[in-house]
Amino acid sequence: DAGITQSPRHKVTETGTPVTLRCHQTENHRYMYWYRQDPGHGLRLIHYSYGVKDTDKGEVSDGYSVSRSKTEDFLLTLESATSSQTSVYFCAISEIGFRVGNTIYFGEGSWLTVV
Amino acid sequence: TQLLEQSPQFLSIQEGENLTVYCNSSSVFSSLQWYRQEPGEGPVLLVTVVTGGEVKKLKRLTFQFGDARKDSSLHITAAQPGDTGLYLCAGGGGATNKLIFGTGTLLAVQP
């Protein structure tokens, strides 16, 4: 298994509160991603990083921010959580980004419930 | 917006049966990947196909990329309970140059 650790694994929070999810990798991969998974939508890319302090938006980035101060850590922050952000969040890593032949490794997921 | 539609959404079959899952899009992709996800875990890559018409086999699983690189299929022969899970297709190198995931097919194989 790829060395990816997500924390927390489960969290319940109230609407309007800030939430930070952490992803830690031990593979030294350049690319890191945050996806959310919702029924009927598959996995949707929130943000990704292609190096320390280098990040870009995905298809559902509104309401989310990210930071990557070290190669091994990628943080996802919900500045003011809303019920629509209740989801399962997956961190993923890869060596070569969005290119043919790329293999993406996923973490085990973080279940977030906003009440 | 690029979309990858998978069908069927849900499939419940008996052990030993054959099945096919489809992944369709109106967009052209440079590559198509299939993942399997088990409950409480992240998706795991099964295969990548990159050439139109390409067929790859992984034991009892056969993957095909459409000639026009807009669709793909996954065929499982003699399904086993261990095949149970969520199957996701993902297209790469399309208009957005990101990896776009399909809506998923939830497969349950009953013993």
Coordinates of N, CA and C in Angstrom, one line a residue:
Chain A
D1 N 0.8 -1.2 0.0 CA 0.0 0.0 0.0 C 0.9 1.3 0.0
A2 N 0.4 2.2 -0.8 CA 1.1 3.5 -0.8 C 1.0 4.1 0.6
G3 N 2.1 4.8 1.0 CA 2.2 5.4 2.3 C 1.4 6.7 2.4
I4 N 0.1 6.7 2.5 CA -0.7 7.9 2.5 C -1.6 7.8 3.8
T5 N -1.5 8.8 4.6 CA -2.3 8.9 5.9 C -3.1 10.1 5.9
Q6 N -4.4 9.9 6.0 CA -5.4 11.0 6.1 C -5.8 11.2 7.6
S7 N -6.0 12.4 8.0 CA -6.5 12.7 9.3 C -7.3 14.0 9.3
P8 N -8.4 14.0 10.1 CA -9.0 12.9 10.8 C -9.7 11.9 9.8
R9 N -10.0 10.7 10.2 CA -10.7 9.8 9.4 C -12.2 10.0 9.4
H10 N -12.7 10.5 10.5 CA -14.1 10.8 10.7 C -14.2 12.1 11.5
K11 N -15.1 13.0 11.0 CA -15.3 14.2 11.7 C -16.8 14.7 11.5
V12 N -17.4 15.2 12.6 CA -18.7 15.8 12.6 C -18.5 17.3 13.0
T13 N -18.9 18.2 12.2 CA -18.7 19.6 12.6 C -20.0 20.4 12.3
E14 N -20.0 21.6 12.8 CA -21.2 22.4 12.7 C -21.1 23.4 11.5
T15 N -22.2 23.7 10.9 CA -22.2 24.7 9.8 C -21.5 26.0 10.3
G16 N -20.6 26.5 9.4 CA -20.0 27.8 9.7 C -18.6 27.7 10.4
T17 N -18.3 26.5 10.8 CA -17.0 26.3 11.5 C -15.9 25.9 10.4
P18 N -14.6 26.3 10.7 CA -13.6 25.9 9.8 C -13.1 24.5 10.1
V19 N -12.7 23.8 9.0 CA -12.3 22.4 9.1 C -11.0 22.3 8.3
T20 N -10.0 21.6 8.8 CA -8.8 21.2 8.1 C -8.6 19.7 8.0
L21 N -8.5 19.2 6.8 CA -8.1 17.8 6.7 C -6.7 17.7 6.2
R22 N -6.0 16.7 6.8 CA -4.5 16.6 6.5 C -4.3 15.3 5.8
C23 N -3.3 15.5 4.8 CA -2.8 14.3 4.1 C -1.3 14.3 4.2
H24 N -0.8 13.1 4.6 CA 0.6 12.9 4.8 C 1.1 11.8 4.0
Q25 N 2.2 11.9 3.2 CA 2.7 10.8 2.3 C 4.1 10.6 2.7
T26 N 4.5 9.3 2.5 CA 5.9 8.9 2.8 C 6.6 8.5 1.5
E27 N 5.9 8.7 0.3 CA 6.5 8.2 -1.0 C 7.3 9.3 -1.7
N28 N 7.3 10.5 -1.2 CA 8.1 11.6 -1.9 C 7.6 11.8 -3.3
H29 N 6.2 11.6 -3.5 CA 5.7 11.9 -4.8 C 5.4 13.4 -5.0
R30 N 5.6 13.9 -6.2 CA 5.5 15.3 -6.5 C 4.1 15.8 -6.4
Y31 N 3.2 15.0 -7.0 CA 1.8 15.5 -7.1 C 0.9 15.0 -6.0
M32 N 0.1 15.8 -5.4 CA -0.9 15.5 -4.4 C -2.2 16.1 -4.8
Y33 N -3.3 15.4 -4.5 CA -4.6 15.7 -4.9 C -5.6 15.6 -3.7
W34 N -6.7 16.4 -3.8 CA -7.8 16.2 -2.9 C -9.1 16.0 -3.8
Y35 N -9.8 14.9 -3.6 CA -11.0 14.6 -4.3 C -12.1 14.5 -3.2
R36 N -13.3 14.7 -3.7 CA -14.5 14.4 -2.9 C -15.3 13.4 -3.6
Q37 N -16.0 12.5 -2.9 CA -16.8 11.5 -3.5 C -18.2 11.5 -3.0
D38 N -19.1 11.7 -3.9 CA -20.5 11.8 -3.5 C -21.3 10.8 -4.4
P39 N -22.4 10.2 -3.9 CA -23.2 9.3 -4.7 C -23.7 9.9 -6.0
G40 N -23.5 9.2 -7.1 CA -24.0 9.7 -8.4 C -23.0 10.7 -9.1
H41 N -21.9 11.0 -8.4 CA -21.0 12.0 -9.0 C -19.6 11.4 -9.1
G42 N -19.4 10.2 -8.6 CA -18.0 9.6 -8.7 C -17.1 10.4 -7.9
L43 N -15.8 10.6 -8.3 CA -14.8 11.4 -7.6 C -14.6 12.7 -8.4
R44 N -14.6 13.8 -7.7 CA -14.4 15.1 -8.3 C -13.2 15.8 -7.7
L45 N -12.4 16.3 -8.5 CA -11.1 17.0 -8.1 C -11.4 18.3 -7.5
I46 N -10.9 18.5 -6.3 CA -11.1 19.8 -5.6 C -9.9 20.7 -5.9
H47 N -8.7 20.3 -5.5 CA -7.5 21.0 -5.7 C -6.4 20.0 -5.9
Y48 N -5.3 20.4 -6.5 CA -4.1 19.6 -6.6 C -2.9 20.4 -6.4
S49 N -1.8 19.7 -6.2 CA -0.5 20.4 -6.0 C 0.6 19.7 -6.8
Y50 N 1.4 20.5 -7.5 CA 2.5 19.9 -8.3 C 3.8 20.2 -7.7
G51 N 3.9 20.6 -6.5 CA 5.1 20.9 -5.8 C 4.9 21.7 -4.6
V52 N 5.9 21.9 -3.7 CA 5.8 22.7 -2.6 C 5.3 24.1 -2.9
K53 N 4.3 24.6 -2.3 CA 3.7 25.9 -2.6 C 3.1 26.1 -4.0
D54 N 3.0 25.0 -4.8 CA 2.4 25.1 -6.1 C 1.1 24.3 -6.1
T55 N 0.0 25.1 -6.2 CA -1.3 24.4 -6.2 C -2.2 25.0 -7.3
D56 N -3.2 24.3 -7.7 CA -4.1 24.7 -8.7 C -5.5 24.2 -8.4
K57 N -6.5 24.8 -9.0 CA -7.9 24.4 -8.7 C -8.3 23.2 -9.6
G58 N -9.2 22.5 -9.0 CA -9.9 21.4 -9.7 C -11.3 21.8 -10.2
E59 N -12.2 20.9 -10.4 CA -13.5 21.2 -10.9 C -14.5 21.7 -9.9
V60 N -14.2 21.4 -8.6 CA -15.2 21.8 -7.5 C -14.4 22.5 -6.4
S61 N -13.7 23.6 -6.7 CA -12.8 24.2 -5.7 C -13.5 25.3 -4.8
D62 N -14.7 25.8 -5.2 CA -15.3 26.8 -4.5 C -15.6 26.4 -3.0
G63 N -15.2 27.2 -2.0 CA -15.4 26.9 -0.6 C -14.2 26.1 0.0
Y64 N -13.2 25.8 -0.8 CA -12.1 25.1 -0.3 C -10.8 25.8 -0.6
S65 N -9.8 25.7 0.3 CA -8.5 26.2 0.0 C -7.5 25.1 0.4
V66 N -6.3 25.2 -0.1 CA -5.3 24.1 0.2 C -3.9 24.8 0.5
S67 N -3.1 24.1 1.1 CA -1.7 24.5 1.3 C -0.7 23.3 1.3
R68 N 0.5 23.6 0.8 CA 1.5 22.6 0.8 C 2.8 23.2 1.1
S69 N 3.2 23.2 2.3 CA 4.5 23.8 2.8 C 5.6 22.8 2.8
K70 N 5.3 21.5 2.8 CA 6.3 20.5 2.7 C 5.9 19.4 1.7
T71 N 6.8 18.7 1.1 CA 6.5 17.7 0.1 C 5.5 16.7 0.6
E72 N 5.7 16.3 1.8 CA 4.9 15.2 2.4 C 3.5 15.6 2.9
D73 N 3.2 16.9 3.0 CA 1.9 17.3 3.6 C 1.1 18.2 2.7
F74 N -0.2 17.8 2.6 CA -1.1 18.6 1.8 C -2.4 18.8 2.6
L75 N -2.7 20.1 2.9 CA -3.8 20.4 3.8 C -5.0 20.9 2.9
L76 N -6.2 20.4 3.3 CA -7.4 20.9 2.7 C -8.2 21.7 3.8
T77 N -8.6 22.9 3.5 CA -9.3 23.7 4.5 C -10.7 24.1 4.0
L78 N -11.7 23.9 4.8 CA -13.0 24.4 4.5 C -13.1 25.6 5.4
E79 N -13.1 26.8 4.9 CA -13.1 28.0 5.7 C -14.3 28.2 6.6
S80 N -15.5 27.8 6.0 CA -16.7 27.9 6.7 C -17.6 26.8 6.2
A81 N -17.6 25.7 6.9 CA -18.3 24.5 6.4 C -19.8 24.7 6.2
T82 N -20.2 24.1 5.1 CA -21.7 24.1 4.8 C -22.1 22.6 4.6
S83 N -23.4 22.4 4.7 CA -24.0 21.1 4.7 C -23.7 20.4 3.3
S84 N -23.5 21.2 2.3 CA -23.2 20.7 0.9 C -21.8 20.1 0.9
Q85 N -21.0 20.4 1.9 CA -19.6 19.9 1.9 C -19.6 18.6 2.7
T86 N -20.7 18.1 3.2 CA -20.7 16.7 3.7 C -20.4 15.7 2.6
S87 N -19.3 15.0 2.9 CA -18.8 14.1 1.8 C -17.7 13.2 2.4
V88 N -17.2 12.3 1.5 CA -16.0 11.6 1.8 C -14.9 12.2 1.0
Y89 N -13.8 12.6 1.6 CA -12.7 13.3 1.0 C -11.5 12.3 0.9
F90 N -11.0 12.2 -0.3 CA -9.8 11.4 -0.6 C -8.6 12.2 -1.0
C91 N -7.5 11.9 -0.3 CA -6.2 12.4 -0.8 C -5.6 11.4 -1.7
A92 N -4.9 11.9 -2.7 CA -4.2 11.0 -3.6 C -2.8 11.5 -4.0
I93 N -1.9 10.7 -4.4 CA -0.6 11.1 -4.8 C -0.2 10.4 -6.1
S94 N 0.7 11.1 -6.8 CA 1.3 10.4 -8.0 C 2.6 11.1 -8.3
E95 N 3.4 10.4 -9.2 CA 4.7 10.9 -9.5 C 4.7 11.9 -10.6
I96 N 3.8 11.6 -11.7 CA 4.0 12.4 -12.9 C 2.8 13.2 -13.3
G97 N 1.8 13.4 -12.5 CA 0.7 14.3 -12.8 C -0.2 13.7 -13.8
F98 N -0.9 14.7 -14.6 CA -2.0 14.3 -15.5 C -1.4 13.9 -16.8
R99 N -0.7 12.8 -16.9 CA -0.1 12.3 -18.1 C -0.4 10.8 -18.3
V100 N -0.4 10.4 -19.6 CA -0.7 9.0 -19.9 C 0.2 8.1 -19.2
G101 N -0.3 7.1 -18.6 CA 0.5 6.1 -17.9 C 0.7 6.5 -16.4
N102 N 0.1 7.6 -16.0 CA 0.2 8.0 -14.6 C -0.5 7.0 -13.7
T103 N 0.0 6.7 -12.5 CA -0.7 5.9 -11.5 C -1.0 6.7 -10.3
I104 N -2.3 6.9 -10.0 CA -2.6 7.6 -8.8 C -2.9 6.7 -7.6
Y105 N -2.4 7.0 -6.5 CA -2.6 6.2 -5.3 C -3.5 7.0 -4.3
F106 N -4.5 6.3 -3.8 CA -5.5 7.0 -3.0 C -5.3 6.6 -1.5
G107 N -5.6 7.6 -0.6 CA -5.6 7.3 0.8 C -7.0 6.6 1.1
E108 N -7.2 6.4 2.4 CA -8.4 5.6 2.8 C -9.6 6.5 3.0
G109 N -9.5 7.8 2.9 CA -10.6 8.7 3.0 C -10.9 9.3 4.3
S110 N -11.5 10.4 4.3 CA -11.9 11.1 5.5 C -13.4 11.4 5.4
W111 N -14.2 10.9 6.3 CA -15.7 11.1 6.3 C -16.0 12.4 7.1
L112 N -16.6 13.4 6.4 CA -16.9 14.6 7.0 C -18.4 14.9 6.9
T113 N -19.0 15.1 8.1 CA -20.4 15.4 8.2 C -20.6 16.8 8.8
V114 N -21.3 17.7 8.0 CA -21.5 19.1 8.5 C -23.0 19.2 8.9
V115 N -23.2 19.4 10.1 CA -24.6 19.5 10.6 C -25.1 20.9 10.9
Chain B
T1 N -18.7 20.8 -20.0 CA -18.2 19.9 -18.9 C -18.0 18.5 -19.4
Q2 N -16.9 17.9 -19.2 CA -16.7 16.5 -19.6 C -17.4 15.6 -18.6
L3 N -18.1 14.6 -19.1 CA -18.8 13.7 -18.3 C -18.4 12.3 -18.7
L4 N -18.3 11.4 -17.8 CA -18.2 10.0 -18.0 C -19.3 9.3 -17.4
E5 N -20.2 8.7 -18.1 CA -21.4 8.0 -17.6 C -21.1 6.5 -17.6
Q6 N -21.4 5.9 -16.4 CA -21.2 4.5 -16.3 C -22.6 3.8 -16.2
S7 N -22.7 2.6 -16.8 CA -23.9 1.9 -16.7 C -23.6 0.4 -16.6
P8 N -24.4 -0.4 -15.8 CA -25.4 0.2 -15.0 C -24.9 0.8 -13.7
Q9 N -25.7 1.5 -13.0 CA -25.3 2.1 -11.7 C -25.1 1.0 -10.6
F10 N -26.0 0.1 -10.6 CA -26.0 -1.0 -9.6 C -26.2 -2.3 -10.4
L11 N -25.5 -3.3 -9.9 CA -25.6 -4.7 -10.4 C -25.4 -5.7 -9.3
S12 N -26.5 -6.6 -9.2 CA -26.4 -7.6 -8.2 C -26.5 -9.0 -9.0
I13 N -25.5 -9.8 -8.9 CA -25.5 -11.0 -9.6 C -25.1 -12.2 -8.7
Q14 N -25.3 -13.4 -9.3 CA -24.9 -14.6 -8.5 C -23.5 -15.0 -8.9
E15 N -22.8 -15.6 -8.0 CA -21.5 -16.1 -8.3 C -21.5 -17.0 -9.5
G16 N -20.5 -16.8 -10.4 CA -20.4 -17.6 -11.6 C -21.0 -16.9 -12.9
E17 N -21.8 -15.9 -12.7 CA -22.3 -15.2 -13.8 C -21.3 -14.3 -14.5
N18 N -21.5 -13.9 -15.7 CA -20.7 -13.0 -16.4 C -21.4 -11.6 -16.4
L19 N -20.6 -10.5 -16.5 CA -21.2 -9.2 -16.6 C -20.3 -8.2 -17.3
T20 N -21.0 -7.1 -17.8 CA -20.2 -6.1 -18.5 C -20.7 -4.7 -17.9
V21 N -19.7 -3.9 -17.7 CA -19.9 -2.5 -17.2 C -19.4 -1.6 -18.3
Y22 N -20.2 -0.5 -18.5 CA -19.9 0.4 -19.6 C -19.5 1.8 -19.1
C23 N -18.6 2.4 -19.8 CA -18.2 3.8 -19.5 C -18.2 4.6 -20.8
N24 N -19.1 5.6 -20.8 CA -19.3 6.3 -22.1 C -19.2 7.8 -21.9
S25 N -18.7 8.5 -23.0 CA -18.5 9.9 -22.9 C -18.6 10.5 -24.4
S26 N -18.9 11.7 -24.4 CA -19.0 12.4 -25.8 C -17.6 13.0 -26.1
S27 N -16.7 12.9 -25.1 CA -15.4 13.5 -25.2 C -14.3 12.4 -25.6
V28 N -13.3 12.8 -26.2 CA -12.2 11.9 -26.5 C -11.1 12.0 -25.4
F29 N -10.6 10.9 -25.0 CA -9.6 10.8 -24.0 C -8.3 10.2 -24.5
S30 N -7.2 10.6 -24.0 CA -5.9 10.0 -24.4 C -5.7 8.6 -23.7
S31 N -6.3 8.5 -22.5 CA -6.2 7.2 -21.8 C -7.4 7.0 -21.0
L32 N -7.6 5.8 -20.6 CA -8.8 5.4 -19.8 C -8.3 4.4 -18.8
Q33 N -8.7 4.7 -17.5 CA -8.3 3.9 -16.4 C -9.6 3.3 -15.8
W34 N -9.4 2.1 -15.2 CA -10.4 1.5 -14.4 C -9.9 1.2 -13.0
Y35 N -10.7 1.6 -12.0 CA -10.4 1.4 -10.6 C -11.5 0.6 -9.9
R36 N -11.1 -0.1 -8.8 CA -12.0 -0.8 -8.0 C -11.9 -0.3 -6.6
Q37 N -13.0 0.0 -5.9 CA -13.0 0.6 -4.6 C -13.8 -0.3 -3.7
E38 N -13.2 -0.8 -2.6 CA -14.0 -1.6 -1.6 C -14.4 -0.7 -0.5
P39 N -15.5 -1.1 0.2 CA -16.1 -0.2 1.3 C -15.0 0.2 2.3
G40 N -15.0 1.5 2.6 CA -14.1 2.1 3.6 C -12.7 2.3 3.1
E41 N -12.5 2.1 1.8 CA -11.1 2.3 1.3 C -11.1 3.2 0.1
G42 N -9.9 3.6 -0.3 CA -9.8 4.4 -1.5 C -9.7 3.5 -2.8
P43 N -10.0 4.1 -3.9 CA -9.9 3.3 -5.2 C -8.5 2.8 -5.4
V44 N -8.5 1.7 -6.1 CA -7.2 1.1 -6.5 C -7.2 0.9 -8.0
L45 N -6.1 1.3 -8.6 CA -6.0 1.2 -10.1 C -5.9 -0.3 -10.5
L46 N -6.8 -0.6 -11.5 CA -6.8 -2.0 -12.1 C -6.0 -2.0 -13.4
V47 N -6.3 -1.0 -14.3 CA -5.7 -1.1 -15.6 C -5.7 0.3 -16.2
T48 N -4.8 0.6 -17.2 CA -4.8 1.7 -18.0 C -4.8 1.3 -19.5
V49 N -5.7 1.8 -20.3 CA -5.7 1.6 -21.7 C -5.4 2.9 -22.4
V50 N -4.6 2.9 -23.5 CA -4.2 4.2 -24.1 C -4.5 4.2 -25.7
T51 N -4.7 3.0 -26.3 CA -4.9 3.0 -27.7 C -6.3 2.6 -28.1
G52 N -6.9 3.3 -29.1 CA -8.2 3.0 -29.5 C -8.3 1.5 -29.9
G53 N -9.3 0.8 -29.4 CA -9.5 -0.6 -29.7 C -8.7 -1.5 -28.9
E54 N -7.9 -1.0 -28.0 CA -7.0 -1.8 -27.1 C -7.8 -2.7 -26.2
V55 N -7.4 -3.9 -26.0 CA -8.0 -4.9 -25.1 C -6.9 -5.3 -24.1
K56 N -7.2 -5.3 -22.8 CA -6.3 -5.8 -21.8 C -7.0 -6.8 -20.9
K57 N -6.3 -7.8 -20.5 CA -6.9 -8.8 -19.7 C -6.2 -8.9 -18.3
L58 N -6.9 -9.0 -17.3 CA -6.4 -9.1 -15.9 C -7.2 -10.3 -15.3
K59 N -6.6 -11.5 -15.4 CA -7.3 -12.7 -15.0 C -8.7 -12.8 -15.6
R60 N -9.7 -12.7 -14.8 CA -11.1 -12.9 -15.3 C -11.7 -11.5 -15.8
L61 N -10.9 -10.5 -15.7 CA -11.4 -9.2 -16.1 C -10.8 -8.8 -17.5
T62 N -11.7 -8.3 -18.4 CA -11.3 -7.9 -19.7 C -11.7 -6.5 -19.9
F63 N -10.7 -5.6 -20.3 CA -11.0 -4.2 -20.4 C -10.8 -3.8 -21.9
Q64 N -11.7 -3.0 -22.5 CA -11.5 -2.6 -23.8 C -11.7 -1.1 -24.0
F65 N -10.9 -0.5 -24.7 CA -11.0 1.0 -25.0 C -11.6 1.1 -26.4
G66 N -12.7 1.9 -26.5 CA -13.3 2.1 -27.8 C -12.4 2.6 -28.9
D67 N -12.8 2.3 -30.1 CA -12.0 2.7 -31.3 C -11.8 4.2 -31.3
A68 N -12.8 5.0 -31.0 CA -12.8 6.4 -31.0 C -12.3 7.0 -29.7
R69 N -11.9 6.2 -28.8 CA -11.4 6.6 -27.5 C -12.4 7.5 -26.7
K70 N -13.7 7.2 -26.9 CA -14.7 7.9 -26.1 C -15.4 7.0 -25.1
D71 N -15.1 5.7 -25.2 CA -15.8 4.8 -24.3 C -15.0 3.6 -24.0
S72 N -15.4 2.8 -23.0 CA -14.7 1.7 -22.5 C -15.6 0.7 -21.9
S73 N -15.2 -0.5 -21.8 CA -16.0 -1.6 -21.2 C -15.2 -2.4 -20.3
L74 N -15.8 -3.0 -19.3 CA -15.1 -3.9 -18.4 C -16.0 -5.2 -18.3
H75 N -15.5 -6.3 -18.7 CA -16.2 -7.6 -18.7 C -15.6 -8.5 -17.7
I76 N -16.4 -9.0 -16.8 CA -16.0 -10.0 -15.8 C -16.6 -11.3 -16.1
T77 N -15.7 -12.3 -16.2 CA -16.2 -13.7 -16.5 C -16.2 -14.5 -15.2
A78 N -17.3 -15.2 -15.0 CA -17.4 -16.1 -13.8 C -17.2 -15.3 -12.5
A79 N -18.0 -14.3 -12.3 CA -17.8 -13.4 -11.1 C -17.8 -14.2 -9.8
Q80 N -17.0 -13.6 -8.9 CA -16.8 -14.2 -7.6 C -17.1 -13.2 -6.5
P81 N -17.5 -13.6 -5.3 CA -17.8 -12.6 -4.3 C -16.7 -11.6 -4.0
G82 N -15.5 -12.0 -4.3 CA -14.3 -11.1 -4.1 C -14.3 -10.0 -5.1
D83 N -15.1 -10.1 -6.2 CA -15.2 -9.0 -7.2 C -16.1 -7.9 -6.7
T84 N -16.8 -8.1 -5.6 CA -17.8 -7.1 -5.1 C -17.0 -5.8 -4.8
G85 N -17.7 -4.7 -5.3 CA -17.1 -3.4 -5.0 C -17.6 -2.3 -6.0
L86 N -17.1 -1.1 -5.9 CA -17.5 0.0 -6.8 C -16.4 0.1 -7.8
Y87 N -16.8 0.0 -9.1 CA -15.9 0.1 -10.2 C -16.1 1.5 -10.8
L88 N -14.9 2.2 -11.0 CA -14.9 3.5 -11.5 C -14.0 3.6 -12.7
C89 N -14.5 4.2 -13.8 CA -13.6 4.5 -14.9 C -13.1 6.0 -14.8
A90 N -12.0 6.3 -15.4 CA -11.5 7.6 -15.3 C -10.8 7.9 -16.6
G91 N -11.1 9.0 -17.2 CA -10.5 9.4 -18.5 C -9.4 10.5 -18.3
G92 N -8.3 10.4 -19.0 CA -7.2 11.3 -18.9 C -6.9 12.0 -20.2
G93 N -6.4 13.2 -20.2 CA -5.9 13.8 -21.4 C -7.0 14.4 -22.2
G94 N -8.2 14.6 -21.6 CA -9.3 15.2 -22.4 C -9.1 16.7 -22.5
A95 N -10.2 17.4 -22.7 CA -10.2 18.9 -22.9 C -9.6 19.6 -21.7
T96 N -9.9 19.1 -20.5 CA -9.4 19.8 -19.3 C -8.0 19.4 -18.9
N97 N -7.5 18.3 -19.5 CA -6.2 17.7 -19.2 C -6.1 17.3 -17.8
K98 N -7.3 17.0 -17.1 CA -7.3 16.4 -15.8 C -7.8 15.0 -15.9
L99 N -7.8 14.3 -14.8 CA -8.3 12.9 -14.8 C -9.8 13.1 -14.3
I100 N -10.7 12.7 -15.2 CA -12.1 12.8 -14.9 C -12.7 11.4 -14.6
F101 N -13.4 11.3 -13.5 CA -13.9 10.0 -13.0 C -15.3 9.9 -13.5
G102 N -15.7 8.6 -13.7 CA -17.1 8.3 -14.0 C -17.9 8.2 -12.8
T103 N -19.2 8.0 -13.0 CA -20.2 8.0 -11.9 C -20.2 6.7 -11.1
G104 N -19.5 5.7 -11.6 CA -19.4 4.5 -10.8 C -20.4 3.4 -11.0
T105 N -20.0 2.1 -10.9 CA -21.0 1.0 -10.9 C -20.7 0.2 -9.7
L106 N -21.8 0.0 -8.9 CA -21.7 -0.8 -7.7 C -22.1 -2.2 -8.0
L107 N -21.1 -3.1 -7.8 CA -21.3 -4.5 -8.1 C -21.4 -5.3 -6.8
A108 N -22.4 -6.2 -6.7 CA -22.5 -7.1 -5.6 C -22.6 -8.5 -6.2
V109 N -21.7 -9.4 -5.8 CA -21.7 -10.8 -6.3 C -22.1 -11.6 -5.1
Q110 N -23.3 -12.3 -5.2 CA -23.8 -13.1 -4.2 C -23.3 -14.5 -4.3
P111 N -22.9 -15.1 -3.1 CA -22.3 -16.5 -3.2 C -23.4 -17.5 -3.4

